[in-house]
PDB file of C-alpha atoms in Angstrom:
ATOM      1  CA  LEU H  30     142.824  36.970-135.317  1.00  0.00           C
ATOM      2  CA  SER H  31     143.618  33.471-136.502  1.00  0.00           C
ATOM      3  CA  PRO H  32     143.679  30.141-134.657  1.00  0.00           C
ATOM      4  CA  ARG H  33     146.668  29.110-136.725  1.00  0.00           C
ATOM      5  CA  VAL H  34     150.265  29.734-135.705  1.00  0.00           C
ATOM      6  CA  ALA H  35     151.883  29.721-139.117  1.00  0.00           C
ATOM      7  CA  ASP H  36     154.279  31.681-141.256  1.00  0.00           C
ATOM      8  CA  ALA H  37     152.582  34.986-141.937  1.00  0.00           C
ATOM      9  CA  GLY H  38     155.215  36.394-144.262  1.00  0.00           C
ATOM     10  CA  ASP H  39     156.234  39.813-142.980  1.00  0.00           C
ATOM     11  CA  ARG H  40     153.565  39.702-140.277  1.00  0.00           C
ATOM     12  CA  LYS H  41     154.113  38.234-136.848  1.00  0.00           C
ATOM     13  CA  PRO H  42     151.495  35.550-136.067  1.00  0.00           C
ATOM     14  CA  ARG H  43     149.350  36.071-132.989  1.00  0.00           C
ATOM     15  CA  ASN H  44     150.191  33.866-130.043  1.00  0.00           C
ATOM     16  CA  SER H  45     148.688  32.911-126.691  1.00  0.00           C
ATOM     17  CA  ILE H  46     150.076  36.052-125.048  1.00  0.00           C
ATOM     18  CA  ASP H  47     148.343  38.259-127.614  1.00  0.00           C
ATOM     19  CA  HIS H  48     145.112  36.349-127.061  1.00  0.00           C
ATOM     20  CA  GLN H  49     145.321  36.792-123.287  1.00  0.00           C
ATOM     21  CA  LEU H  50     146.051  40.514-123.622  1.00  0.00           C
ATOM     22  CA  LEU H  51     142.994  40.982-125.816  1.00  0.00           C
ATOM     23  CA  ARG H  52     140.836  39.021-123.410  1.00  0.00           C
ATOM     24  CA  SER H  53     142.223  41.022-120.468  1.00  0.00           C
ATOM     25  CA  LEU H  54     141.465  44.314-122.234  1.00  0.00           C
ATOM     26  CA  ILE H  55     137.828  43.347-122.667  1.00  0.00           C
ATOM     27  CA  ASP H  56     137.548  42.097-119.089  1.00  0.00           C
ATOM     28  CA  GLU H  57     139.283  45.074-117.480  1.00  0.00           C
ATOM     29  CA  HIS H  58     137.057  47.597-119.214  1.00  0.00           C
ATOM     30  CA  ALA H  59     133.913  45.568-118.476  1.00  0.00           C
ATOM     31  CA  LEU H  60     132.867  45.688-122.107  1.00  0.00           C
ATOM     32  CA  ASP H  61     129.515  44.158-123.040  1.00  0.00           C
ATOM     33  CA  LEU H  62     129.396  44.679-126.820  1.00  0.00           C
ATOM     34  CA  VAL H  63     132.585  44.615-128.890  1.00  0.00           C
ATOM     35  CA  ALA H  64     133.176  45.090-132.623  1.00  0.00           C
ATOM     36  CA  LEU H  65     136.116  43.108-133.992  1.00  0.00           C
ATOM     37  CA  GLN H  66     137.922  43.073-137.319  1.00  0.00           C
ATOM     38  CA  GLU H  67     140.299  40.689-139.105  1.00  0.00           C
ATOM     39  CA  ILE H  68     138.720  37.569-137.622  1.00  0.00           C
ATOM     40  CA  GLU H  69     139.376  34.395-139.596  1.00  0.00           C
ATOM     41  CA  GLY H  70     136.203  32.732-138.338  1.00  0.00           C
ATOM     42  CA  GLN H  71     134.386  31.383-135.278  1.00  0.00           C
ATOM     43  CA  GLU H  72     137.304  29.071-134.533  1.00  0.00           C
ATOM     44  CA  ALA H  73     139.533  32.126-134.234  1.00  0.00           C
ATOM     45  CA  LEU H  74     137.222  33.692-131.656  1.00  0.00           C
ATOM     46  CA  ASP H  75     137.203  30.422-129.727  1.00  0.00           C
ATOM     47  CA  VAL H  76     140.915  30.807-128.935  1.00  0.00           C
ATOM     48  CA  LEU H  77     139.996  33.738-126.691  1.00  0.00           C
ATOM     49  CA  ARG H  78     138.098  31.278-124.492  1.00  0.00           C
ATOM     50  CA  PHE H  79     135.019  33.396-123.953  1.00  0.00           C
ATOM     51  CA  GLU H  80     132.452  31.199-122.262  1.00  0.00           C
ATOM     52  CA  ASP H  81     128.772  31.626-121.413  1.00  0.00           C
ATOM     53  CA  PRO H  82     127.219  34.226-121.253  1.00  0.00           C
ATOM     54  CA  TRP H  83     129.463  35.474-124.073  1.00  0.00           C
ATOM     55  CA  ALA H  84     128.269  34.893-127.621  1.00  0.00           C
ATOM     56  CA  SER H  85     129.379  36.086-131.040  1.00  0.00           C
ATOM     57  CA  VAL H  86     128.513  36.411-134.711  1.00  0.00           C
ATOM     58  CA  VAL H  87     131.130  36.418-137.468  1.00  0.00           C
ATOM     59  CA  GLY H  88     130.888  37.574-141.066  1.00  0.00           C
ATOM     60  CA  ALA H  89     131.845  35.395-144.009  1.00  0.00           C
ATOM     61  CA  THR H  90     132.836  37.736-146.845  1.00  0.00           C
ATOM     62  CA  GLY H  91     136.240  38.845-145.592  1.00  0.00           C
ATOM     63  CA  TRP H  92     138.235  35.603-145.946  1.00  0.00           C
ATOM     64  CA  SER H  93     140.777  35.918-143.103  1.00  0.00           C
ATOM     65  CA  GLN H  94     139.595  39.447-142.284  1.00  0.00           C
ATOM     66  CA  ASN H  95     135.983  38.928-141.342  1.00  0.00           C
ATOM     67  CA  LEU H  96     134.068  41.313-139.129  1.00  0.00           C
ATOM     68  CA  ALA H  97     132.561  40.091-135.864  1.00  0.00           C
ATOM     69  CA  LEU H  98     130.387  41.145-132.975  1.00  0.00           C
ATOM     70  CA  LEU H  99     131.174  39.814-129.497  1.00  0.00           C
ATOM     71  CA  TYR H 100     128.492  40.340-126.859  1.00  0.00           C
ATOM     72  CA  ARG H 101     127.146  39.236-123.490  1.00  0.00           C
ATOM     73  CA  SER H 102     124.022  37.221-124.139  1.00  0.00           C
ATOM     74  CA  ASP H 103     122.706  37.919-120.624  1.00  0.00           C
ATOM     75  CA  ILE H 104     122.578  41.617-121.534  1.00  0.00           C
ATOM     76  CA  PHE H 105     121.924  41.615-125.275  1.00  0.00           C
ATOM     77  CA  THR H 106     119.912  39.649-127.789  1.00  0.00           C
ATOM     78  CA  VAL H 107     121.328  39.823-131.310  1.00  0.00           C
ATOM     79  CA  ASP H 108     119.371  38.805-134.403  1.00  0.00           C
ATOM     80  CA  ASN H 109     118.682  39.764-138.017  1.00  0.00           C
ATOM     81  CA  VAL H 110     122.413  39.415-138.700  1.00  0.00           C
ATOM     82  CA  ARG H 111     123.517  40.013-142.287  1.00  0.00           C
ATOM     83  CA  GLU H 112     126.309  41.482-144.394  1.00  0.00           C
ATOM     84  CA  VAL H 113     125.516  44.440-146.635  1.00  0.00           C
ATOM     85  CA  GLN H 114     127.354  44.826-149.911  1.00  0.00           C
ATOM     86  CA  LEU H 115     128.115  48.485-150.537  1.00  0.00           C
ATOM     87  CA  PRO H 116     129.848  50.181-153.477  1.00  0.00           C
ATOM     88  CA  GLY H 117     133.578  50.650-153.008  1.00  0.00           C
ATOM     89  CA  THR H 118     134.344  47.343-151.351  1.00  0.00           C
ATOM     90  CA  ASP H 119     136.998  45.123-152.886  1.00  0.00           C
ATOM     91  CA  TRP H 120     138.852  41.978-151.899  1.00  0.00           C
ATOM     92  CA  PRO H 121     138.793  41.001-149.131  1.00  0.00           C
ATOM     93  CA  ASP H 122     135.206  42.135-149.394  1.00  0.00           C
ATOM     94  CA  ARG H 123     134.689  42.873-145.702  1.00  0.00           C
ATOM     95  CA  PHE H 124     131.085  43.901-146.250  1.00  0.00           C
ATOM     96  CA  PRO H 125     129.649  45.754-143.233  1.00  0.00           C
ATOM     97  CA  LEU H 126     128.205  43.373-140.647  1.00  0.00           C
ATOM     98  CA  VAL H 127     124.740  44.520-139.574  1.00  0.00           C
ATOM     99  CA  ALA H 128     122.580  43.260-136.710  1.00  0.00           C
ATOM    100  CA  THR H 129     119.606  44.160-134.557  1.00  0.00           C
ATOM    101  CA  VAL H 130     120.615  44.419-130.904  1.00  0.00           C
ATOM    102  CA  ARG H 131     118.171  44.374-127.995  1.00  0.00           C
ATOM    103  CA  HIS H 132     119.248  45.340-124.484  1.00  0.00           C
ATOM    104  CA  VAL H 133     117.574  43.775-121.461  1.00  0.00           C
ATOM    105  CA  ASP H 134     116.173  47.185-120.481  1.00  0.00           C
ATOM    106  CA  GLY H 135     114.236  47.336-123.762  1.00  0.00           C
ATOM    107  CA  LEU H 136     116.506  49.561-125.834  1.00  0.00           C
ATOM    108  CA  THR H 137     116.654  48.218-129.398  1.00  0.00           C
ATOM    109  CA  PHE H 138     119.062  49.509-132.029  1.00  0.00           C
ATOM    110  CA  THR H 139     120.987  48.610-135.170  1.00  0.00           C
ATOM    111  CA  VAL H 140     124.721  47.895-134.989  1.00  0.00           C
ATOM    112  CA  VAL H 141     126.912  48.242-138.071  1.00  0.00           C
ATOM    113  CA  VAL H 142     130.483  46.910-137.894  1.00  0.00           C
ATOM    114  CA  VAL H 143     132.876  48.260-140.543  1.00  0.00           C
ATOM    115  CA  HIS H 144     136.485  47.965-141.663  1.00  0.00           C
ATOM    116  CA  HIS H 145     137.585  50.511-144.253  1.00  0.00           C
ATOM    117  CA  THR H 146     140.745  50.297-146.319  1.00  0.00           C
ATOM    118  CA  ALA H 147     144.090  51.357-144.852  1.00  0.00           C
ATOM    119  CA  TYR H 148     147.090  53.547-145.814  1.00  0.00           C
ATOM    120  CA  ALA H 149     147.430  57.210-146.737  1.00  0.00           C
ATOM    121  CA  THR H 150     148.347  57.154-150.422  1.00  0.00           C
ATOM    122  CA  ASP H 151     146.091  59.139-152.738  1.00  0.00           C
ATOM    123  CA  GLU H 152     144.648  55.964-154.213  1.00  0.00           C
ATOM    124  CA  GLU H 153     143.904  54.288-150.869  1.00  0.00           C
ATOM    125  CA  ALA H 154     142.666  57.463-149.186  1.00  0.00           C
ATOM    126  CA  ALA H 155     140.330  58.265-152.081  1.00  0.00           C
ATOM    127  CA  TYR H 156     139.012  54.725-151.972  1.00  0.00           C
ATOM    128  CA  ARG H 157     138.439  54.980-148.224  1.00  0.00           C
ATOM    129  CA  LEU H 158     136.506  58.214-148.762  1.00  0.00           C
ATOM    130  CA  ASP H 159     134.349  56.398-151.328  1.00  0.00           C
ATOM    131  CA  GLN H 160     133.670  53.663-148.760  1.00  0.00           C
ATOM    132  CA  ALA H 161     132.629  56.188-146.123  1.00  0.00           C
ATOM    133  CA  THR H 162     130.415  58.024-148.597  1.00  0.00           C
ATOM    134  CA  ALA H 163     128.681  54.787-149.612  1.00  0.00           C
ATOM    135  CA  LEU H 164     128.213  53.905-145.933  1.00  0.00           C
ATOM    136  CA  ARG H 165     126.608  57.267-145.183  1.00  0.00           C
ATOM    137  CA  GLU H 166     124.273  56.971-148.162  1.00  0.00           C
ATOM    138  CA  TRP H 167     123.213  53.486-147.098  1.00  0.00           C
ATOM    139  CA  LEU H 168     122.612  54.586-143.497  1.00  0.00           C
ATOM    140  CA  ASP H 169     120.467  57.480-144.692  1.00  0.00           C
ATOM    141  CA  GLU H 170     118.619  55.774-147.533  1.00  0.00           C
ATOM    142  CA  GLY H 171     119.195  52.007-147.661  1.00  0.00           C
ATOM    143  CA  LEU H 172     118.763  51.087-144.013  1.00  0.00           C
ATOM    144  CA  PRO H 173     115.371  52.848-143.581  1.00  0.00           C
ATOM    145  CA  GLU H 174     114.043  50.737-146.458  1.00  0.00           C
ATOM    146  CA  GLN H 175     115.074  47.506-144.705  1.00  0.00           C
ATOM    147  CA  VAL H 176     114.052  47.934-141.071  1.00  0.00           C
ATOM    148  CA  PRO H 177     111.337  49.614-138.976  1.00  0.00           C
ATOM    149  CA  ALA H 178     111.764  53.331-138.352  1.00  0.00           C
ATOM    150  CA  GLN H 179     113.078  52.858-134.817  1.00  0.00           C
ATOM    151  CA  LEU H 180     115.912  50.639-135.991  1.00  0.00           C
ATOM    152  CA  SER H 181     116.940  53.024-138.768  1.00  0.00           C
ATOM    153  CA  GLN H 182     116.976  55.975-136.362  1.00  0.00           C
ATOM    154  CA  SER H 183     118.765  54.214-133.476  1.00  0.00           C
ATOM    155  CA  VAL H 184     122.126  53.174-134.925  1.00  0.00           C
ATOM    156  CA  VAL H 185     125.635  52.536-133.643  1.00  0.00           C
ATOM    157  CA  VAL H 186     128.456  52.200-136.191  1.00  0.00           C
ATOM    158  CA  MET H 187     131.642  50.648-134.819  1.00  0.00           C
ATOM    159  CA  GLY H 188     134.905  49.561-136.330  1.00  0.00           C
ATOM    160  CA  ASP H 189     138.191  50.360-137.990  1.00  0.00           C
ATOM    161  CA  PHE H 190     137.754  53.427-140.189  1.00  0.00           C
ATOM    162  CA  ASN H 191     141.534  53.601-140.747  1.00  0.00           C
ATOM    163  CA  ASP H 192     141.500  57.395-140.562  1.00  0.00           C
ATOM    164  CA  ASP H 193     141.814  60.058-137.908  1.00  0.00           C
ATOM    165  CA  PHE H 194     139.984  63.326-137.271  1.00  0.00           C
ATOM    166  CA  GLU H 195     143.114  64.967-138.662  1.00  0.00           C
ATOM    167  CA  PRO H 196     143.047  63.012-141.930  1.00  0.00           C
ATOM    168  CA  LEU H 197     146.016  60.796-142.664  1.00  0.00           C
ATOM    169  CA  ASN H 198     145.723  62.230-146.193  1.00  0.00           C
ATOM    170  CA  PRO H 199     144.271  65.782-146.013  1.00  0.00           C
ATOM    171  CA  ARG H 200     143.144  65.588-149.648  1.00  0.00           C
ATOM    172  CA  TYR H 201     140.680  62.814-148.791  1.00  0.00           C
ATOM    173  CA  PRO H 202     139.119  63.331-145.329  1.00  0.00           C
ATOM    174  CA  SER H 203     137.268  60.038-145.153  1.00  0.00           C
ATOM    175  CA  LEU H 204     135.518  60.694-141.844  1.00  0.00           C
ATOM    176  CA  GLN H 205     133.846  63.800-143.266  1.00  0.00           C
ATOM    177  CA  PRO H 206     130.798  62.044-144.769  1.00  0.00           C
ATOM    178  CA  LEU H 207     129.718  60.969-141.287  1.00  0.00           C
ATOM    179  CA  GLU H 208     130.749  64.212-139.605  1.00  0.00           C
ATOM    180  CA  ALA H 209     128.703  66.428-141.898  1.00  0.00           C
ATOM    181  CA  GLY H 210     125.212  67.410-140.800  1.00  0.00           C
ATOM    182  CA  GLU H 211     123.305  66.865-137.586  1.00  0.00           C
ATOM    183  CA  VAL H 212     122.504  63.156-137.768  1.00  0.00           C
ATOM    184  CA  TRP H 213     125.773  61.427-136.822  1.00  0.00           C
ATOM    185  CA  ARG H 214     128.250  62.032-134.006  1.00  0.00           C
ATOM    186  CA  PHE H 215     131.622  60.417-133.338  1.00  0.00           C
ATOM    187  CA  ALA H 216     131.619  59.258-129.734  1.00  0.00           C
ATOM    188  CA  THR H 217     135.344  58.736-130.287  1.00  0.00           C
ATOM    189  CA  ARG H 218     135.853  62.490-129.961  1.00  0.00           C
ATOM    190  CA  GLN H 219     135.341  61.961-126.240  1.00  0.00           C
ATOM    191  CA  ALA H 220     138.319  59.567-126.085  1.00  0.00           C
ATOM    192  CA  GLU H 221     140.947  60.643-123.561  1.00  0.00           C
ATOM    193  CA  ALA H 222     143.898  59.327-125.561  1.00  0.00           C
ATOM    194  CA  PRO H 223     144.662  57.909-129.000  1.00  0.00           C
ATOM    195  CA  SER H 224     145.434  54.301-129.765  1.00  0.00           C
ATOM    196  CA  THR H 225     149.017  53.416-128.877  1.00  0.00           C
ATOM    197  CA  ILE H 226     149.866  52.263-132.374  1.00  0.00           C
ATOM    198  CA  ARG H 227     153.093  53.464-133.906  1.00  0.00           C
ATOM    199  CA  TYR H 228     151.626  56.574-135.512  1.00  0.00           C
ATOM    200  CA  GLY H 229     149.471  57.435-132.494  1.00  0.00           C
ATOM    201  CA  SER H 230     146.207  58.033-134.309  1.00  0.00           C
ATOM    202  CA  VAL H 231     142.579  57.382-133.454  1.00  0.00           C
ATOM    203  CA  ILE H 232     141.483  55.178-136.347  1.00  0.00           C
ATOM    204  CA  ASP H 233     138.934  52.951-134.591  1.00  0.00           C
ATOM    205  CA  HIS H 234     135.668  54.761-134.021  1.00  0.00           C
ATOM    206  CA  ILE H 235     132.182  54.596-132.545  1.00  0.00           C
ATOM    207  CA  VAL H 236     129.597  56.673-134.391  1.00  0.00           C
ATOM    208  CA  LEU H 237     126.124  57.330-132.984  1.00  0.00           C
ATOM    209  CA  SER H 238     122.922  58.415-134.655  1.00  0.00           C
ATOM    210  CA  ALA H 239     121.147  61.433-133.186  1.00  0.00           C
ATOM    211  CA  ASP H 240     118.702  59.173-131.357  1.00  0.00           C
ATOM    212  CA  MET H 241     121.527  57.246-129.692  1.00  0.00           C
ATOM    213  CA  VAL H 242     123.378  60.475-128.873  1.00  0.00           C
ATOM    214  CA  ALA H 243     120.274  61.635-126.984  1.00  0.00           C
ATOM    215  CA  ARG H 244     120.212  58.358-125.036  1.00  0.00           C
ATOM    216  CA  TRP H 245     123.942  58.602-124.379  1.00  0.00           C
TER     217      TRP H 245
END
């Protein structure tokens, strides 16, 4: 999402119609907390014309593909925002965006926004599996060292994993690190239909820790 309407090479630049469709999608589904990817910066989010009580935080390591969190400030308080550098992240870095989120009813949890590499070649798929493995290790070992126990046990991971439950490359099932064991569950498995992208896959996911699954 970029505020600029410029030559994007083989990519079609976003325009005001795209912006309105995205805004309408969020409004129609009454979403309160949204993970976004490929955001050039705060100025790019401003073109969506979200006004109070909407607020947002945007990462800074992804160049034109930053991660962001869009939320209703009358429902959520968001703080302790940072980007976490994990192994297996190249240019654009797109380090996971991490924040503490507090709901007005008292529920407090950690949100992690991610964007893993795309494509189904052996090289890209293996790299994506490495990213997912590093993410799982950090969630299990790194996060508990950084935050109180409650925040390391109550976690929501959201974003573009660029892989489906039926792996785009069966040799490198990159969702497997988070599907193994009893700690993490893909809420996306409850989705009624896949994304309507050209290859009809579910590549954007919401993953819940066991504590958040119990609350859900």
